[in-house]
Structures are given as structure tokens and as C-alpha cells.
Short mmCIF file of C-alpha atoms in Angstrom, two decimals:
data_model
loop_
_atom_site.label_atom_id
_atom_site.label_comp_id
_atom_site.label_asym_id
_atom_site.label_seq_id
_atom_site.Cartn_x
_atom_site.Cartn_y
_atom_site.Cartn_z
CA MET A 1 -51.13 27.52 -133.27
CA ASN A 2 -54.35 27.51 -134.66
CA PHE A 3 -58.09 27.44 -133.11
CA PHE A 4 -58.12 23.70 -133.73
CA ASP A 5 -54.97 22.63 -131.77
CA MET A 6 -56.24 25.22 -128.90
CA LYS A 7 -59.25 23.78 -128.57
CA CYS A 8 -57.51 20.35 -127.95
CA LYS A 9 -54.82 21.79 -125.70
CA VAL A 10 -57.71 23.26 -123.48
CA LEU A 11 -59.51 19.28 -123.95
CA ARG A 12 -56.63 18.28 -122.60
CA TYR A 13 -55.89 19.92 -119.51
CA LEU A 14 -60.16 19.43 -118.88
CA LEU A 15 -59.36 15.89 -118.90
CA LEU A 16 -56.12 16.02 -116.99
CA LEU A 17 -57.58 18.50 -114.06
CA LEU A 18 -60.69 16.20 -113.77
CA ILE A 19 -58.67 13.30 -113.57
CA VAL A 20 -56.50 14.40 -110.21
CA SER A 21 -59.57 15.52 -109.37
CA VAL A 22 -61.05 11.98 -109.20
CA GLY A 23 -58.12 10.51 -107.70
CA ALA A 24 -58.65 13.43 -105.31
CA LYS A 25 -62.32 12.15 -103.68
CA ALA A 26 -60.93 8.56 -103.99
CA GLN A 27 -58.55 9.76 -102.22
CA ILE A 28 -60.54 11.43 -99.11
CA ALA A 29 -62.73 9.31 -99.69
CA ASP A 30 -60.85 5.77 -98.37
CA SER A 31 -58.92 7.74 -94.88
CA LEU A 32 -63.08 8.26 -94.52
CA VAL A 33 -62.48 4.81 -94.47
CA GLU A 34 -61.12 3.75 -91.14
CA THR A 35 -60.40 -0.72 -91.58
CA ILE A 36 -59.54 -2.31 -87.74
CA GLN A 37 -58.46 -6.26 -87.90
CA ILE A 38 -58.87 -7.87 -84.65
CA LYS A 39 -57.45 -11.55 -85.85
CA GLY A 40 -59.86 -13.24 -87.52
CA LEU A 41 -62.41 -10.45 -88.21
CA ILE A 42 -61.84 -7.48 -89.73
CA ILE A 43 -64.19 -4.16 -89.21
CA MET A 44 -64.63 -1.33 -92.06
CA LYS A 45 -66.35 1.19 -90.89
CA GLY A 46 -66.62 5.64 -92.01
CA LYS A 47 -68.33 6.35 -95.46
CA ASP A 48 -68.75 6.60 -98.53
CA THR A 49 -67.75 8.81 -101.88
CA LYS A 50 -70.95 9.84 -101.32
CA GLY A 51 -71.15 11.18 -97.57
CA LYS A 52 -73.07 7.85 -96.49
CA ARG A 53 -72.09 5.80 -92.96
CA ILE A 54 -70.75 2.96 -93.98
CA PHE A 55 -70.06 -0.42 -91.48
CA LYS A 56 -68.45 -4.05 -92.82
CA VAL A 57 -68.09 -6.53 -90.39
CA TYR A 58 -66.68 -9.38 -91.70
CA ASN A 59 -64.35 -12.66 -91.80
CA ASP A 60 -60.30 -12.79 -93.34
CA THR A 61 -60.56 -16.06 -94.95
CA ALA A 62 -56.42 -16.01 -95.14
CA TYR A 63 -55.94 -15.75 -91.42
CA ALA A 64 -59.07 -18.64 -91.15
CA ARG A 65 -57.17 -20.53 -93.08
CA GLU A 66 -53.74 -20.37 -92.14
CA ARG A 67 -55.16 -21.04 -88.16
CA LEU A 68 -55.73 -24.22 -89.76
CA LYS A 69 -51.95 -25.20 -90.85
CA LYS A 70 -52.82 -25.85 -86.02
CA ASN A 71 -53.82 -29.30 -84.95
CA LEU A 72 -54.04 -27.77 -81.49
CA GLN A 73 -55.83 -24.42 -80.80
CA THR A 74 -56.22 -22.89 -77.40
CA ARG A 75 -59.14 -20.37 -76.67
CA TRP A 76 -58.97 -18.40 -72.37
CA PHE A 77 -61.66 -17.97 -70.77
CA VAL A 78 -64.95 -19.14 -72.88
CA VAL A 79 -68.20 -17.57 -70.48
CA ASP A 80 -71.59 -19.70 -70.13
CA LEU A 81 -74.79 -18.49 -68.66
CA GLY A 82 -78.04 -20.18 -67.39
CA PHE A 83 -79.97 -21.90 -64.92
CA ASN A 84 -80.45 -25.06 -63.34
CA ASN A 85 -83.13 -26.53 -61.99
CA TYR A 86 -83.03 -30.59 -61.72
CA ILE A 87 -85.01 -33.54 -62.00
CA ASP A 88 -85.90 -35.56 -58.93
CA ARG A 89 -86.33 -39.51 -58.76
CA SER A 90 -86.16 -39.21 -54.45
CA ASP A 91 -88.72 -41.38 -52.79
CA TYR A 92 -90.59 -39.31 -50.86
CA SER A 93 -94.05 -42.21 -50.58
CA GLY A 94 -91.79 -44.33 -48.52
CA ALA A 95 -89.91 -41.87 -46.28
CA VAL A 96 -94.06 -40.31 -46.16
CA ALA A 97 -94.31 -43.87 -43.90
CA LEU A 98 -91.86 -43.14 -41.99
CA SER A 99 -93.12 -40.22 -41.15
CA TYR A 100 -95.73 -41.29 -39.81
CA TYR A 101 -94.04 -44.46 -38.27
CA ALA A 102 -91.93 -42.43 -36.64
CA PRO A 103 -93.12 -39.25 -35.82
CA ASN A 104 -90.59 -37.65 -34.58
CA GLY A 105 -89.31 -38.15 -38.46
CA VAL A 106 -85.17 -39.33 -36.39
CA SER A 107 -84.22 -42.94 -34.71
CA ASP A 108 -81.14 -44.17 -34.70
CA VAL A 109 -82.19 -46.79 -36.80
CA TYR A 110 -82.60 -43.73 -40.21
CA ASN A 111 -79.54 -42.33 -38.91
CA LYS A 112 -77.51 -45.01 -40.20
CA SER A 113 -79.61 -45.05 -43.70
CA PHE A 114 -77.47 -42.42 -45.44
CA THR A 115 -78.56 -43.53 -48.77
CA TYR A 116 -81.50 -43.36 -51.83
CA SER A 117 -83.41 -44.91 -49.69
CA ALA A 118 -87.03 -44.26 -48.11
CA ALA A 119 -85.04 -44.32 -44.58
CA GLY A 120 -81.74 -42.44 -46.61
CA LEU A 121 -84.64 -39.23 -47.19
CA ASN A 122 -86.38 -39.78 -43.76
CA THR A 123 -82.85 -38.59 -42.05
CA LEU A 124 -81.57 -35.81 -44.72
CA ALA A 125 -84.80 -34.42 -44.47
CA PRO A 126 -87.42 -35.68 -41.28
CA ARG A 127 -90.87 -35.15 -41.07
CA GLY A 128 -93.29 -34.83 -38.45
CA GLY A 129 -96.41 -37.54 -38.34
CA SER A 130 -98.37 -33.97 -39.42
CA ALA A 131 -95.87 -32.50 -41.85
CA PRO A 132 -94.85 -35.12 -45.04
CA LEU A 133 -92.27 -34.97 -46.73
CA THR A 134 -93.31 -33.40 -50.91
CA PRO A 135 -91.26 -32.94 -53.96
CA SER A 136 -92.11 -29.14 -53.54
CA GLU A 137 -91.02 -28.85 -50.54
CA PHE A 138 -87.46 -27.87 -53.01
CA LYS A 139 -88.01 -26.17 -55.90
CA LEU A 140 -86.12 -24.26 -57.41
CA ILE A 141 -87.19 -20.77 -58.71
CA THR A 142 -85.97 -21.41 -62.54
CA GLY A 143 -85.37 -17.90 -62.97
CA LYS A 144 -83.18 -17.92 -60.81
CA SER A 145 -81.24 -20.66 -59.83
CA ILE A 146 -78.00 -18.97 -62.69
CA ASN A 147 -74.97 -21.48 -63.78
CA VAL A 148 -72.21 -19.83 -64.34
CA ASN A 149 -69.07 -21.68 -66.31
CA ILE A 150 -66.19 -20.01 -66.09
CA TRP A 151 -63.72 -22.18 -68.47
CA LEU A 152 -60.26 -21.27 -67.36
CA PHE A 153 -58.69 -22.99 -71.12
CA GLN A 154 -60.03 -24.25 -74.34
CA GLN A 155 -58.40 -26.64 -76.57
CA ARG A 156 -59.19 -27.97 -79.48
CA LEU A 157 -57.08 -30.52 -80.90
CA ASN A 158 -57.44 -32.58 -84.48
CA ILE A 159 -58.81 -34.94 -85.77
CA TYR A 160 -59.57 -34.87 -89.00
CA LYS A 161 -59.23 -32.00 -91.44
CA HIS A 162 -60.26 -30.48 -89.02
CA LYS A 163 -64.28 -31.24 -88.75
CA LEU A 164 -63.70 -33.42 -86.71
CA ASN A 165 -62.27 -32.00 -83.64
CA LEU A 166 -61.55 -33.56 -79.56
CA ILE A 167 -62.24 -30.36 -77.75
CA TYR A 168 -61.26 -29.90 -74.19
CA ALA A 169 -61.47 -27.98 -71.50
CA LEU A 170 -60.37 -26.76 -67.14
CA GLY A 171 -62.55 -24.15 -64.69
CA VAL A 172 -65.04 -24.00 -62.86
CA GLU A 173 -68.80 -24.77 -62.40
CA MET A 174 -70.86 -22.16 -60.01
CA ASN A 175 -73.82 -23.42 -59.27
CA ASN A 176 -76.77 -22.06 -57.46
CA TYR A 177 -79.85 -22.86 -56.85
CA ARG A 178 -82.89 -20.99 -55.38
CA PHE A 179 -85.95 -22.25 -53.91
CA ALA A 180 -89.64 -21.57 -54.49
CA ARG A 181 -89.92 -23.08 -49.73
CA ASN A 182 -88.46 -22.30 -46.83
CA ILE A 183 -86.27 -24.70 -45.83
CA THR A 184 -82.66 -24.54 -45.06
CA TYR A 185 -80.04 -26.47 -44.37
CA VAL A 186 -78.75 -27.57 -41.14
CA PRO A 187 -74.82 -27.37 -41.15
CA GLY A 188 -73.32 -31.04 -39.47
CA TYR A 189 -72.63 -35.02 -39.81
CA PRO A 190 -76.03 -35.79 -40.56
CA THR A 191 -76.85 -33.22 -42.71
CA GLN A 192 -80.52 -31.94 -41.94
CA ILE A 193 -82.93 -30.22 -44.21
CA ILE A 194 -85.98 -28.96 -42.26
CA ARG A 195 -89.27 -26.70 -43.16
CA ASP A 196 -88.15 -23.74 -41.89
CA ASN A 197 -90.73 -21.20 -39.91
CA VAL A 198 -88.89 -17.91 -41.28
CA ASN A 199 -90.42 -17.13 -44.78
CA PHE A 200 -86.83 -15.95 -46.79
CA SER A 201 -87.17 -13.25 -49.86
CA LYS A 202 -83.54 -15.53 -50.96
CA ASN A 203 -83.37 -18.70 -50.15
CA LYS A 204 -79.68 -20.72 -51.63
CA LEU A 205 -77.27 -23.16 -52.29
CA PHE A 206 -74.38 -22.81 -53.64
CA ALA A 207 -71.90 -24.97 -55.57
CA GLU A 208 -68.75 -24.85 -56.41
CA TYR A 209 -67.08 -27.76 -58.97
CA LEU A 210 -63.41 -28.06 -60.77
CA SER A 211 -64.18 -29.47 -63.65
CA VAL A 212 -62.73 -30.88 -66.53
CA PRO A 213 -64.62 -32.01 -69.51
CA LEU A 214 -63.80 -33.94 -72.88
CA MET A 215 -65.62 -33.63 -76.41
CA LEU A 216 -65.66 -35.22 -78.88
CA ASN A 217 -66.53 -31.84 -81.65
CA PHE A 218 -68.21 -31.15 -86.14
CA ASN A 219 -67.58 -28.33 -87.08
CA SER A 220 -69.03 -28.35 -90.66
CA ASN A 221 -67.32 -25.13 -92.35
CA PRO A 222 -63.36 -25.09 -90.64
CA ALA A 223 -62.30 -22.13 -93.21
CA ARG A 224 -65.23 -19.88 -92.49
CA PRO A 225 -66.53 -20.44 -88.46
CA SER A 226 -68.89 -17.89 -88.82
CA ARG A 227 -71.12 -20.30 -91.04
CA ALA A 228 -70.05 -23.15 -89.54
CA PHE A 229 -72.29 -25.48 -88.03
CA LYS A 230 -70.59 -26.74 -85.40
CA MET A 231 -71.47 -29.75 -82.04
CA GLY A 232 -70.21 -31.65 -79.41
CA MET A 233 -70.45 -34.27 -77.41
CA GLY A 234 -69.06 -35.92 -73.98
CA VAL A 235 -68.88 -35.91 -70.30
CA MET A 236 -67.46 -34.06 -67.34
CA GLY A 237 -66.25 -34.48 -63.89
CA GLY A 238 -66.05 -32.28 -61.31
CA TYR A 239 -64.69 -32.27 -58.37
CA LEU A 240 -67.55 -30.27 -55.25
CA VAL A 241 -64.60 -26.94 -53.78
CA LYS A 242 -67.26 -24.59 -52.49
CA ALA A 243 -70.42 -25.05 -51.20
CA ARG A 244 -72.73 -22.75 -48.54
CA THR A 245 -77.24 -21.29 -47.89
CA LYS A 246 -77.60 -17.15 -48.64
CA GLN A 247 -80.74 -16.37 -46.69
CA ILE A 248 -82.15 -12.76 -46.25
CA SER A 249 -84.87 -13.35 -44.17
CA ARG A 250 -86.87 -10.03 -41.77
CA GLU A 251 -86.17 -11.56 -38.83
CA ARG A 252 -83.28 -13.09 -39.14
CA GLY A 253 -81.68 -10.59 -41.07
CA LYS A 254 -78.56 -12.30 -43.88
CA GLU A 255 -77.37 -15.74 -42.94
CA LYS A 256 -74.85 -17.30 -44.91
CA LYS A 257 -73.17 -20.97 -43.52
CA VAL A 258 -71.15 -23.23 -45.49
CA ASP A 259 -70.02 -26.10 -45.50
CA GLU A 260 -70.73 -29.55 -47.33
CA PHE A 261 -74.23 -30.38 -46.10
CA ASN A 262 -74.27 -33.58 -48.23
CA LEU A 263 -72.91 -33.25 -51.77
CA ASN A 264 -71.68 -35.93 -53.98
CA LYS A 265 -68.04 -34.42 -53.57
CA TRP A 266 -67.06 -36.06 -57.63
CA LYS A 267 -70.05 -35.29 -59.86
CA LEU A 268 -69.98 -37.13 -62.72
CA SER A 269 -72.27 -35.01 -66.40
CA LEU A 270 -73.12 -35.65 -70.43
CA THR A 271 -72.30 -32.03 -72.04
CA GLY A 272 -73.20 -31.55 -74.67
CA ASP A 273 -73.22 -27.80 -77.63
CA VAL A 274 -74.57 -26.97 -79.96
CA GLY A 275 -74.51 -23.55 -82.51
CA TYR A 276 -73.87 -21.68 -85.68
CA GLY A 277 -71.48 -18.98 -86.28
CA PRO A 278 -70.34 -17.17 -82.80
CA PHE A 279 -74.17 -18.56 -81.29
CA LYS A 280 -73.56 -21.64 -78.94
CA LEU A 281 -75.99 -23.26 -76.02
CA TYR A 282 -74.79 -25.76 -74.38
CA GLY A 283 -76.45 -28.25 -72.61
CA ASN A 284 -75.36 -30.47 -68.82
CA PHE A 285 -76.35 -32.93 -67.07
CA ALA A 286 -75.56 -34.39 -64.42
CA LEU A 287 -75.15 -38.81 -64.65
CA THR A 288 -74.37 -38.13 -60.37
CA PRO A 289 -77.56 -37.37 -57.36
CA LEU A 290 -76.54 -33.47 -56.19
CA HIS A 291 -76.49 -35.06 -53.08
CA ASP A 292 -74.40 -37.52 -51.00
CA TYR A 293 -77.85 -39.50 -49.51
CA GLY A 294 -81.14 -39.17 -49.01
CA LEU A 295 -82.76 -36.98 -51.96
CA GLU A 296 -81.44 -38.70 -55.75
CA GLN A 297 -81.75 -35.32 -57.72
CA TYR A 298 -80.17 -35.43 -60.82
CA PRO A 299 -78.86 -31.27 -61.41
CA PHE A 300 -78.60 -30.13 -65.09
CA SER A 301 -78.48 -26.35 -66.41
CA ILE A 302 -79.00 -25.29 -70.40
CA GLY A 303 -78.06 -22.03 -71.70
CA ILE A 304 -75.67 -20.43 -73.96
CA ARG A 305 -71.58 -20.25 -74.23
CA PHE A 306 -69.59 -17.91 -74.83
CA ASN A 307 -66.27 -17.44 -76.81
CA SER A 308 -66.36 -21.52 -78.12
CA PHE A 309 -65.37 -22.93 -80.93
#
């Protein structure tokens, strides 16, 4: 064997050793990267060949396209978290006149006025002539008037190429109305609201409805939900299943009262949502007043929707 042949043989061994070394490093690098798939979401985490940490999240388009073969899809436990308030259209000026006309704010005529008129308002919230009714009596602390909705299931029915869909759900709406003033709901028939003589550190009305929303939905990119613009609009019907008040004061401690408090048993609302990718905002506006008579207040809520289509 001459020197040239020996040199070639050594080079072959070195080249083979280099290839094996690179392959081993690649295998080690691959073993340091962990891939997790949760339905259509792929998560990669670990270290690259240089030891640098990596973390990537992206959608599996193949999974999304496979799901598009189904015309009916279901999501479980969709949650809304937002704030409540209401638009007040009560006839306060007429109620003030009645409160001056009837100093005690109550008479047999007014007690029979279960309407949204001034007489009906004076029936629900009577005031003496020296203390006329004002909208500020029912002012809310918006930041503490929390709305939580839990939809047990939400279904999406394809109408046209998965871009136009029908979405419906079943769940509960839980509305907290946190009052800024010291008013008290007095249970009974008729229910009355009085201006109390104690200062409450917490004073709220809670109303829970069993509700069914029905919306027409638009999705700009069904195959890539994380990059899709989504919008829905429709109506929602609800039935009052629970109502209570909760008050906390130094004088009385913690008090809870359970009653219907003259709240409407049925609720009809406009509902809608809009979002991009996984982020979505919702809004509900009631077409029926909160109370059955007297106060003509139309509740609305806005917030963030989680785990929705």
C-alpha cells in the first residue's frame, strides 16, 4: 500500500466519523425538542442544536380541514366574563309629581298601577314629598357589576362553506348589579324599593337566567381559525331561575334575601360577538325591562368570551 492509498483511506475514515458525529448531534437535538399536540394546537418546546431554548405554538391545518368535514361541531363549557349596566328609561319626572301629590308615596290607586308609568314607578319605589325619586338612586358601580355566563355547550351548524354558520347554545346568565346608593329591595307583593338609613359596604342584586342564544355567524378563514375574523349576531331568550339581594353593613352585618323582587320572569335580548383568532368580545342588550313594572331599565353586558367558535 503506497502513501497515496493510505491517505485516501484515512480521509474516508475521517469523513465517515464526521457524518456519524453530525447524525448523533442531530439525533440528540431532536430528542431535546418535545412536541405536544392538543387537538388542533401543536406546541414545540426544548433546545435547538446550539442549546438555545425554543417554544413554538401553531395550528395544525390538517386537523382543522379534517374537522371541516363535519357540518355540526360542538364546544363544551364556553365562558363569558364581563360587566353589567342598564339604560334607564323610567318616568322619574312623573313619579316626582306623584310623590309630592301623595306625601306617603303610596295609595290604593298607585298600588294597582303595575305598569311602567309614573304611578307604577311610585308603586315600586315610593318616596315622600321631601325626598323625590331620582335616577341616581339606582346608579351602579360598573366595575363591580359583574356578568358571568356559562354555556354548557355551544354548537355550530354549517350553512355555506363553513363561512356562514348557525350557532346556538344552552347555559346560564349570572348578572350582578352593584348599587352605589343605599337602597333596599323589600320582598313581598308588591315589591318595594326603599332608601335605607344605613351605609352598605356591599349592596347588590343578583339575577340568574336559563338562556338560549341563537346567532348567525361569519368566519373568514375556517381552515385556519387562529387567523380568522369572526362575527355573530342574533337573539337570546332567558327565563329567571333565581334572584337574591346581598347587603353588608356595620349595623346589620351580612344579609341575604331571596325573592323575585318584581323582576321579569322572561328576558329577550339582542346578542352578538366579534373577534380575531382565539380572542373574542361579546355583547348582550335586553329588549325587555329588568323589572316587571315600575322601573323601566334595559340591562346590557359586554365582556370577553372564552373557548368559543
